Tab-separated table of C-alpha atoms and ligand atoms in Angstrom:
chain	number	residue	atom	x	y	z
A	1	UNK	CA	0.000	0.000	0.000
A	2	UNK	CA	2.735	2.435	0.568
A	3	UNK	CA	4.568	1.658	-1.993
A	4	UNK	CA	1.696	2.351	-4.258
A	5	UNK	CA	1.136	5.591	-2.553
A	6	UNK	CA	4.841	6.404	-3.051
A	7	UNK	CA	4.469	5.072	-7.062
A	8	UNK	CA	1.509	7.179	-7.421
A	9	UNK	CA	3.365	10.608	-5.945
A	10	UNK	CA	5.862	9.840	-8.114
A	11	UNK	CA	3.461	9.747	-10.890
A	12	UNK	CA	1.910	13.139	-10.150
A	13	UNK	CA	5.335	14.949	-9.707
A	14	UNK	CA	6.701	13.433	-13.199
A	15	UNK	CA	3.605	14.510	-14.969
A	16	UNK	CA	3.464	17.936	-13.118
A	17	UNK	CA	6.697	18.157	-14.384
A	18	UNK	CA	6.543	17.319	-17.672
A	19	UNK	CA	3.417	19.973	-17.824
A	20	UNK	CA	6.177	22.894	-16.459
A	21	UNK	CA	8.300	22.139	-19.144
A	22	UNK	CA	5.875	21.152	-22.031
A	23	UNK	CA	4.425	24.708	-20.906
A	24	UNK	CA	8.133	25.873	-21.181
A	25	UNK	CA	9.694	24.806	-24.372
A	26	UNK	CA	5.582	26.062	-25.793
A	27	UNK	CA	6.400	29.867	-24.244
A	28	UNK	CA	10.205	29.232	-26.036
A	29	UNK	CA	8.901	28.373	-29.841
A	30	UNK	CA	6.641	31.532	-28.867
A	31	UNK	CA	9.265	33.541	-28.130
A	32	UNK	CA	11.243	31.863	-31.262
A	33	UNK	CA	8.271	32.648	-33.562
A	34	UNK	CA	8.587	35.501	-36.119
A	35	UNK	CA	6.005	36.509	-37.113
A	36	UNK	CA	5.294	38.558	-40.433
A	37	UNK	CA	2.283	41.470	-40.785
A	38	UNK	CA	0.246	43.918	-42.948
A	39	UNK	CA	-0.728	47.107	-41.696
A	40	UNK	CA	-3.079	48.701	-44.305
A	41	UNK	CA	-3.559	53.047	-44.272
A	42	UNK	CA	-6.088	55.293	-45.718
A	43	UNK	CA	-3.227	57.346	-46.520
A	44	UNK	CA	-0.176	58.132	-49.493
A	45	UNK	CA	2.630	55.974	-48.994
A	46	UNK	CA	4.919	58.232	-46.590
A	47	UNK	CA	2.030	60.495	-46.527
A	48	UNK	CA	3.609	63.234	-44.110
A	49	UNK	CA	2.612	62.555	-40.474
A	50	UNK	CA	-0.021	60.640	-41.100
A	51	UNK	CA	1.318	58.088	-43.776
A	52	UNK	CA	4.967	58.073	-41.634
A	53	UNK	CA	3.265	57.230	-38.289
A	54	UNK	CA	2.134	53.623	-39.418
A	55	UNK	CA	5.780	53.072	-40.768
A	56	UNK	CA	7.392	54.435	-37.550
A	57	UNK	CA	5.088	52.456	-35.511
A	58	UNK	CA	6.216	49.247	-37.480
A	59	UNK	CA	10.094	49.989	-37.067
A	60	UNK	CA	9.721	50.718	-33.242
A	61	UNK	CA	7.731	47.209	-32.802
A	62	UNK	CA	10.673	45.531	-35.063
A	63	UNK	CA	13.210	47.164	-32.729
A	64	UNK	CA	11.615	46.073	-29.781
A	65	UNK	CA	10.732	42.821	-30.635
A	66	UNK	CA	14.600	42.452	-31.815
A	67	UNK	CA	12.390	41.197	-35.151
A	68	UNK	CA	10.086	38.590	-33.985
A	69	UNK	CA	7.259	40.727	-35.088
A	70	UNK	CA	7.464	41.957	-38.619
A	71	UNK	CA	5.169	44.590	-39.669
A	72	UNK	CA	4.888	45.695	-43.694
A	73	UNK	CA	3.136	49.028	-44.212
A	74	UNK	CA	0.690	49.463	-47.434
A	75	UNK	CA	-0.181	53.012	-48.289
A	76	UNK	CA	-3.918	53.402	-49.811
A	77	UNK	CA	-5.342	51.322	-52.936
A	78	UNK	CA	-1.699	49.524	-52.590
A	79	UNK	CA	-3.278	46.339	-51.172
A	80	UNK	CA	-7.132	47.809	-50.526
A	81	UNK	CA	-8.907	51.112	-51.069
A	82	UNK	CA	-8.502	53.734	-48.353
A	83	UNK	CA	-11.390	53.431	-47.301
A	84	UNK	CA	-11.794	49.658	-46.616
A	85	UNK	CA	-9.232	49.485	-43.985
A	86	UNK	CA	-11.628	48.883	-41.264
A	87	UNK	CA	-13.188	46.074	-43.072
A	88	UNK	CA	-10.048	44.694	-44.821
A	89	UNK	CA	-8.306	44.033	-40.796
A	90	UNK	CA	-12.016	42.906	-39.549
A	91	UNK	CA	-11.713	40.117	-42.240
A	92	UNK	CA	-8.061	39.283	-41.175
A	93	UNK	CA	-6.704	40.504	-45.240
A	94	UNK	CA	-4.185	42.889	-42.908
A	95	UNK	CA	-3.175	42.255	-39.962
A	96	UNK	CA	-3.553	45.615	-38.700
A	97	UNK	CA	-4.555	49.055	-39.785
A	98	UNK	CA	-3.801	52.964	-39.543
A	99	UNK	CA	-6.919	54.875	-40.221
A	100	UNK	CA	-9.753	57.342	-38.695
A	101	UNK	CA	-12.781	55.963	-37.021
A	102	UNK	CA	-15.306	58.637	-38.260
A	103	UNK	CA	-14.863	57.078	-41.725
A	104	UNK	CA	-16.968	54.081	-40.559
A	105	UNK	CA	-20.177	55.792	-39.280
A	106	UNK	CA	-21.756	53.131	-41.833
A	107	UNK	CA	-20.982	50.614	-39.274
A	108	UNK	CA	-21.830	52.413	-36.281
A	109	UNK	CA	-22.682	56.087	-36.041
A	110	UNK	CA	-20.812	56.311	-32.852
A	111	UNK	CA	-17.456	55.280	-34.635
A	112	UNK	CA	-17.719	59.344	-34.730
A	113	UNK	CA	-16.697	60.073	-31.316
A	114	UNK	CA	-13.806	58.167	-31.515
A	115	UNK	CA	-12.260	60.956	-33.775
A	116	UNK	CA	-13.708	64.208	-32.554
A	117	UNK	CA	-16.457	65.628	-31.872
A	118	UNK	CA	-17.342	69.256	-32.923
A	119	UNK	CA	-16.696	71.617	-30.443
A	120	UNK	CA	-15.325	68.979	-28.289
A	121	UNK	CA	-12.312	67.590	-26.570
A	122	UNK	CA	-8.868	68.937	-28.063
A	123	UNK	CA	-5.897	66.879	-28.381
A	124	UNK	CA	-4.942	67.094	-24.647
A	125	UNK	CA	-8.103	66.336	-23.812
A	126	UNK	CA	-8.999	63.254	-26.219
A	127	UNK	CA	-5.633	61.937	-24.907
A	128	UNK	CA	-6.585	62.087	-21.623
A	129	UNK	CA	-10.435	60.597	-21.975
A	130	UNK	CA	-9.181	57.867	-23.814
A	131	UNK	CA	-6.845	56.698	-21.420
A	132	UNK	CA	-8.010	57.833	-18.182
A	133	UNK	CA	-11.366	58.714	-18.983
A	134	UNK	CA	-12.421	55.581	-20.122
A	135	UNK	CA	-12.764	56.334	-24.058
A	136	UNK	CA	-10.670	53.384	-24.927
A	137	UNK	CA	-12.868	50.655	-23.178
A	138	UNK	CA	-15.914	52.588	-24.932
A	139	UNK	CA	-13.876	52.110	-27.967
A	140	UNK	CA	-13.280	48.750	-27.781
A	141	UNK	CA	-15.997	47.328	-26.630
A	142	UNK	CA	-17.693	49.271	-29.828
A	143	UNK	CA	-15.005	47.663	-31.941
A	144	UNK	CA	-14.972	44.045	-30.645
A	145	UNK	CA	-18.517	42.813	-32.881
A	146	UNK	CA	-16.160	43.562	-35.495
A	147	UNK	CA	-12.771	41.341	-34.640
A	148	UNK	CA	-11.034	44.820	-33.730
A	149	UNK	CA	-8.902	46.205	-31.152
A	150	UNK	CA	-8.486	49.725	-31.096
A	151	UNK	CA	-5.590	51.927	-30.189
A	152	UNK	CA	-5.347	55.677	-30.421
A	153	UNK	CA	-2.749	55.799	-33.464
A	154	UNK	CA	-1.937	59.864	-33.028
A	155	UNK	CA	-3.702	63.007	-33.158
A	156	UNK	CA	-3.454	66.147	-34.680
A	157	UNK	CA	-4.588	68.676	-33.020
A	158	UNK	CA	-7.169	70.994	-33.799
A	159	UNK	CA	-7.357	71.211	-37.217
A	160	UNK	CA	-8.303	73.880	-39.962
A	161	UNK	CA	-11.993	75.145	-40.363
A	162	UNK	CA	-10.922	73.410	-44.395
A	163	UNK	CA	-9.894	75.312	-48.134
A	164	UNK	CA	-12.856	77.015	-49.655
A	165	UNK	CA	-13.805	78.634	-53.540
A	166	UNK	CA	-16.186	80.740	-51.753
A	167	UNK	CA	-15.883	83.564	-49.074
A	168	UNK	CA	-18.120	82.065	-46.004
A	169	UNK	CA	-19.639	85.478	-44.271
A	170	UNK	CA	-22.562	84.167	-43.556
A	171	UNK	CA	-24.883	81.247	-42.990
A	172	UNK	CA	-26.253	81.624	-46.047
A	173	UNK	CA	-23.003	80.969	-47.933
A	174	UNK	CA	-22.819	77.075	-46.513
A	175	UNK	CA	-26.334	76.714	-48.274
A	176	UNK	CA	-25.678	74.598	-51.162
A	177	UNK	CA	-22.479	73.931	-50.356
A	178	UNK	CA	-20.399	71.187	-51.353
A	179	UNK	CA	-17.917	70.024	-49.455
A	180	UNK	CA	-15.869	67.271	-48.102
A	181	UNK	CA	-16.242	66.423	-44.616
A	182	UNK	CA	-16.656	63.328	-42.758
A	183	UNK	CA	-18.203	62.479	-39.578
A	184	UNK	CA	-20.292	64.978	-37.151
A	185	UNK	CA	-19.305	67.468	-38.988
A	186	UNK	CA	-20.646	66.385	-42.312
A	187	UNK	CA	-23.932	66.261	-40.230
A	188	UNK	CA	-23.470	69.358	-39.660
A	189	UNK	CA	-22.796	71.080	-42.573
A	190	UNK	CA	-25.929	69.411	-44.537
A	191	UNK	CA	-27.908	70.449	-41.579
A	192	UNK	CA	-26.586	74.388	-42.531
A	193	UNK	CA	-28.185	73.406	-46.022
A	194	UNK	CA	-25.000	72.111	-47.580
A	195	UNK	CA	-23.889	69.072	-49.134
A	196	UNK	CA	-21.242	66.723	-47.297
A	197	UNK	CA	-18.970	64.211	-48.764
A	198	UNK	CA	-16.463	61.619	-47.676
A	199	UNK	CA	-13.411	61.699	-50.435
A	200	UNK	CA	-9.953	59.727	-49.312
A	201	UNK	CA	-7.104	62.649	-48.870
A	202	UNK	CA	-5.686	61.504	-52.373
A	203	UNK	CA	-8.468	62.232	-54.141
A	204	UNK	CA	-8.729	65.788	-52.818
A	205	UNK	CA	-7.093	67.804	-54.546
A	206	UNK	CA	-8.706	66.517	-58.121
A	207	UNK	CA	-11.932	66.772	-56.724
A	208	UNK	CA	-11.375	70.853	-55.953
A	209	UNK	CA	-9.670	71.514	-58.916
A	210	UNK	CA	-12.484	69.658	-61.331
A	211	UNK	CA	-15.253	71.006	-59.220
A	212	UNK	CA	-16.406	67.760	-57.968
A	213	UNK	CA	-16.763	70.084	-54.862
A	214	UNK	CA	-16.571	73.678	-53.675
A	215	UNK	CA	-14.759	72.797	-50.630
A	216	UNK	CA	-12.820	70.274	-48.401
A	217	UNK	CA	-11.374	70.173	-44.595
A	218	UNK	CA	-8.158	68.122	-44.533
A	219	UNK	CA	-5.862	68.349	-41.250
A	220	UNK	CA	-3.798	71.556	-40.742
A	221	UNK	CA	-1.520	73.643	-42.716
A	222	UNK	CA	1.445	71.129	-42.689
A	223	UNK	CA	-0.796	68.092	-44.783
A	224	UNK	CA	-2.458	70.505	-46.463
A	225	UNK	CA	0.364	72.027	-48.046
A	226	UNK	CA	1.673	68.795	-49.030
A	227	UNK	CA	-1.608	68.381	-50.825
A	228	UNK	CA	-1.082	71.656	-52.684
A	229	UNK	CA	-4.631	72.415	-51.712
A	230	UNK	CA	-3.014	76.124	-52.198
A	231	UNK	CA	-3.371	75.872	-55.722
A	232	UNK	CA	-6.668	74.896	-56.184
A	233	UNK	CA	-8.307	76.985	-53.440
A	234	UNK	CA	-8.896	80.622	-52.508
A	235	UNK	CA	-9.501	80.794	-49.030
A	236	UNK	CA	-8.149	78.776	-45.951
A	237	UNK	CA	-10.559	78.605	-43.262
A	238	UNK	CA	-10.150	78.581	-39.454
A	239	UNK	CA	-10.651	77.280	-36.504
A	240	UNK	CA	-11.659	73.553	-37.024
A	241	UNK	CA	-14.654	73.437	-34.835
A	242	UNK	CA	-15.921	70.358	-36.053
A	243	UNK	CA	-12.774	68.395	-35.331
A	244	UNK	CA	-11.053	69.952	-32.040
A	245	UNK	CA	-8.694	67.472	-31.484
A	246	UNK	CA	-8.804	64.195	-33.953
A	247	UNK	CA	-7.651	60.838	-33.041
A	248	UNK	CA	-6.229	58.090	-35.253
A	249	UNK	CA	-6.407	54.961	-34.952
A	250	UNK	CA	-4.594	51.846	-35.298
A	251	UNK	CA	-6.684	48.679	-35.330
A	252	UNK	CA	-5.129	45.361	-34.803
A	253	UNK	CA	-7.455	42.137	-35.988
A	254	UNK	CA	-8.582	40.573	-33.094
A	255	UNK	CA	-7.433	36.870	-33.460
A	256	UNK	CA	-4.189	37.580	-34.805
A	257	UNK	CA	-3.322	40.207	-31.743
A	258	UNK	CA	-4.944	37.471	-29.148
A	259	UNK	CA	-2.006	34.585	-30.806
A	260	UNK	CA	0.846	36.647	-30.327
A	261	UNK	CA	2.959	36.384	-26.858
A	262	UNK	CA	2.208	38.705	-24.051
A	263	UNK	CA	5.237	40.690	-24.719
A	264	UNK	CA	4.740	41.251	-28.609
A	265	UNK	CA	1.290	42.377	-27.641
A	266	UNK	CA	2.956	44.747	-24.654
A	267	UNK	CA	5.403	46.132	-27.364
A	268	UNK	CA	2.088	46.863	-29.804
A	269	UNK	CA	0.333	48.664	-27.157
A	270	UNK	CA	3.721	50.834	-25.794
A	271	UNK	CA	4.407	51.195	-29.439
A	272	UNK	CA	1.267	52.728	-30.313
A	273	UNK	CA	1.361	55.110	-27.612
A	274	UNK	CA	4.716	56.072	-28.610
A	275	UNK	CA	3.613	57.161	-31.950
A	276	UNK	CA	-0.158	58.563	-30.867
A	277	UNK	CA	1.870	60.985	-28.825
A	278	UNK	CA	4.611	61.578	-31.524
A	279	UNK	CA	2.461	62.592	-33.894
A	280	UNK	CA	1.051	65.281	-31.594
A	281	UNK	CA	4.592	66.579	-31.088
A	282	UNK	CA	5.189	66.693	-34.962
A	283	UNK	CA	2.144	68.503	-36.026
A	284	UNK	CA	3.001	71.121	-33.020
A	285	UNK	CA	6.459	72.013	-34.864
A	286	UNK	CA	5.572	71.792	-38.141
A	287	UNK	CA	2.092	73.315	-38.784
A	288	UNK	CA	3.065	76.966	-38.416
A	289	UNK	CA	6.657	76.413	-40.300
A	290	UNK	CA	3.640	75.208	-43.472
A	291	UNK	CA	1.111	78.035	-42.255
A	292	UNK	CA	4.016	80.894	-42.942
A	293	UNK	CA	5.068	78.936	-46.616
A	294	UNK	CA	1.201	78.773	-47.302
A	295	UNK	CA	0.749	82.721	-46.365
A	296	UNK	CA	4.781	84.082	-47.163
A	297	UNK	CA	5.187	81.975	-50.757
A	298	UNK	CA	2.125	80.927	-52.116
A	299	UNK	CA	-0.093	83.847	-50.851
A	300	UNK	CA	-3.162	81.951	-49.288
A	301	UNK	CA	-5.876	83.575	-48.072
A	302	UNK	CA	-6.101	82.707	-44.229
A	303	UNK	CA	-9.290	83.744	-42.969
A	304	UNK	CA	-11.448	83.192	-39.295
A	305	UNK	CA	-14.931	82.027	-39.843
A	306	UNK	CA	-16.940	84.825	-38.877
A	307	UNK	CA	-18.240	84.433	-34.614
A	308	UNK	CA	-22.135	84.374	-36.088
A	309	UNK	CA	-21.592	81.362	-37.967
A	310	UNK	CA	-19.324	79.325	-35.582
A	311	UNK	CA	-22.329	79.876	-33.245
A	312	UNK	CA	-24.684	78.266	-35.807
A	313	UNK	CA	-22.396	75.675	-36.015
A	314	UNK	CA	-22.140	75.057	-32.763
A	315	UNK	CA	-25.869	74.948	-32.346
A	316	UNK	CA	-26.277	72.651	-34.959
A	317	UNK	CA	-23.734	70.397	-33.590
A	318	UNK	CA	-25.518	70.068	-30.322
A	319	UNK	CA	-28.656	68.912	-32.795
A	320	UNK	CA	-26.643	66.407	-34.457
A	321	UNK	CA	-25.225	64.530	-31.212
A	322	UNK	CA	-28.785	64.955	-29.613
A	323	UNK	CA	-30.557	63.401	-33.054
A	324	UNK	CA	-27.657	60.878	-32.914
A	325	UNK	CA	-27.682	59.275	-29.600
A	326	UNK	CA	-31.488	59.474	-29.229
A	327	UNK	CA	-31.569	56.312	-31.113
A	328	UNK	CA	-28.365	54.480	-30.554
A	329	UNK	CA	-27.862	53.824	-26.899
A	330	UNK	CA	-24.170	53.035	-27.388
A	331	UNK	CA	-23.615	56.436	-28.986
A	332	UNK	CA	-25.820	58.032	-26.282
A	333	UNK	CA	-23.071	56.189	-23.779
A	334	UNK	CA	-20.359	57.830	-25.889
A	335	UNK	CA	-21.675	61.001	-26.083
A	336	UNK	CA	-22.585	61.043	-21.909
A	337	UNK	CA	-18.531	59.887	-21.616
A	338	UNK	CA	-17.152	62.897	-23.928
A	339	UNK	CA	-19.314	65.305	-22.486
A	340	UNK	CA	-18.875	64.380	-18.695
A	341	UNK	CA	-15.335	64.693	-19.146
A	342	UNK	CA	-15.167	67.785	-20.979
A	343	UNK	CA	-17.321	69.312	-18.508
A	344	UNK	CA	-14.495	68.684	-15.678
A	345	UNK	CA	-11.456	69.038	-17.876
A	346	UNK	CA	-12.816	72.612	-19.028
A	347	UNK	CA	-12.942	72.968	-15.151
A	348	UNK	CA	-9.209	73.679	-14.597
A	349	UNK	CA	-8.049	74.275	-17.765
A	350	UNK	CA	-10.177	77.290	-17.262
A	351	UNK	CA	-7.994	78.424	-14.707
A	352	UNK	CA	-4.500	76.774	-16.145
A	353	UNK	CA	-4.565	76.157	-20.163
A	354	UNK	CA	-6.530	78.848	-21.304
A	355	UNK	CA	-6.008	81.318	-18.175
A	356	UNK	CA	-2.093	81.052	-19.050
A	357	UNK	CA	-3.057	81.094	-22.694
A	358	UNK	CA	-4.339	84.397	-21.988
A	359	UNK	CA	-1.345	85.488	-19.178
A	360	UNK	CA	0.929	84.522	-21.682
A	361	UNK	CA	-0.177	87.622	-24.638
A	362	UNK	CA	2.806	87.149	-26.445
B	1	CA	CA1	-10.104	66.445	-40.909
């Protein structure tokens, strides 16, 4: 009887042990694994900022990973349209993908939020809700139906009002209006009468200069200028109400993120941070250096919308998150998250952003 006990401990240790170090040589092919992606843009290949974030992103995750994780970048309509990069990483055809979520409202209306909302959190902010404010759990649990896991992929701060052929002095000047802007926004401008359109960034410029439409937002002066938007545009438009403080985002497919080793997956996530807050830093440096080559060389027209009409707006972009939300609860969530926290981070950076802002004059 003993000796049986004694056989059968013996058992149990040897197969405990042969578990420890089946589980062991499983986490060393793991770690021995290379494994070889495709992140898919909406952008130009190298597309300043936007287009070079995606390929920094990959070469920091390469670095890290001393090459077990591989990451090939495909600028638009180089492996699928711009805009099928949400669906084309959904399906598993990439990997991952560097995009905005406003250019999805077909999937979900509240896809919106996840870029900007008019009048609503700038970059600071948005940073700061998504990661502390609970914006990112929003996000994904939005995105997980579809095989997605979101990451904030950069931001560019608050962005230009967009390049008009027509002076806007009134109201009555968006009426009829067509013009290129996705999102809330777009909601917003065909609720001012006007006509709003969702174009991919390389198809911009072509569609101003044939008259396809009478006007486009883009980012800020330093993409726009590298669009030449300048030269088939009068007037250049600010401040970007409708999109304070846009997020990208980098989507990774859902099954293909859950196979990798926890520290490929920790080197995605510090990655992407590394690059949603470099992008931010870029933008800050280089958008006036474009804004003085826009005004200094190629004489643009740089012009504030007049205070009547960003009331309107504003107004009318109140309707379009009320009309939104009252019939998608998960937007309605959204919305109550943005607004919640806007509400307390307008608190103090009453009294330290824009009170110093104001201190500063000069
Ligand atoms: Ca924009």
């Amino acid at each position: 009887m003993r000796i049986l006990l004694w056989m059968t401990l013996v058992l149990l240790l040897t197969s405990c042990g042969d578990k420890d170090s089946n589980q062991a040589q499983g986490d060393n092919a793991s770690q021995q694994q290379v494994y070889k992606w495709k992140l898919v843009t909406s952008w130009p290949k190298n597309y300043p900022g936007l287009g070079t974030a995606p390929e920094n992103f990959a070469k920091k995750v390469e670095a890290m990973s001393n090459g077990r994780l591989q990451i090939k970048v495909f600028g638009a309509g180089q492996l699928v349209p711009a805009l099928q990069v949400f669906d084309a990483v959904s399906q598993g055809t990439a990997q991952m993908g560097h995009s905005g979520a406003y250019f999805w409202t077909g999937k979900n209306k509240a896809t919106a939020f996840f870029t900007s909302t008019p009048f609503g959190l700038n970059a600071q902010e948005m940073n700061a809700w998504l990661h502390y404010g609970g914006g990112l759990e929003l996000w994904r649990e939005l995105y997980a139906p579809f095989n997605l896991v979101p990451f904030a992929g950069g931001n560019t701060g608050v962005q230009m009002a967009g390049w008009f052929n027509r002076e806007i002095n009134s109201m009555a000047d968006i009426k009829g209006l067509k013009m290129r802007i996705p999102g809330l926004g777009g909601d917003v401008i065909t609720r001012a009468g006007g006509e709003s359109v969702n174009i991919p960034g390389g198809e911009l410029y072509t569609a101003m200069q044939t008259g396809v439409i009478d006007a486009t937002e883009w980012v800020g002066p330093y993409n726009d200028l590298a669009f030449g938007f300048h030269q088939v545009a009068k007037y250049y438009y600010y401040p970007g109400w409708h999109e304070p403080g846009s997020s990208l985002e980098l989507t990774v497919n859902k099954p293909a993120y859950e196979a990798l080793p926890a520290d490929l997956q920790a080197i995605i996530e510090t990655a992407a941070r590394a690059v949603n807050q470099d992008m931010l830093d870029e933008y800050t440096a280089r958008n006036n250096q474009a804004l003085e080559e826009l005004v200094n060389v190629h004489g643009v027209e740089v012009r504030k919308l007049p205070d009547e009409v960003i009331e309107e707006l504003r107004k009318l972009s109140a309707e379009a998150v009320s009309d939104l939300t009252a019939d998608n609860d998960f937007a309605q969530r959204v919305a109550q998250s943005v607004e919640a926290f806007k509400r307390q981070a307008k608190a103090y950076h009453g009294i330290s952003e824009e009170a110093f802002y104001k201190a500063r004059q000069q």
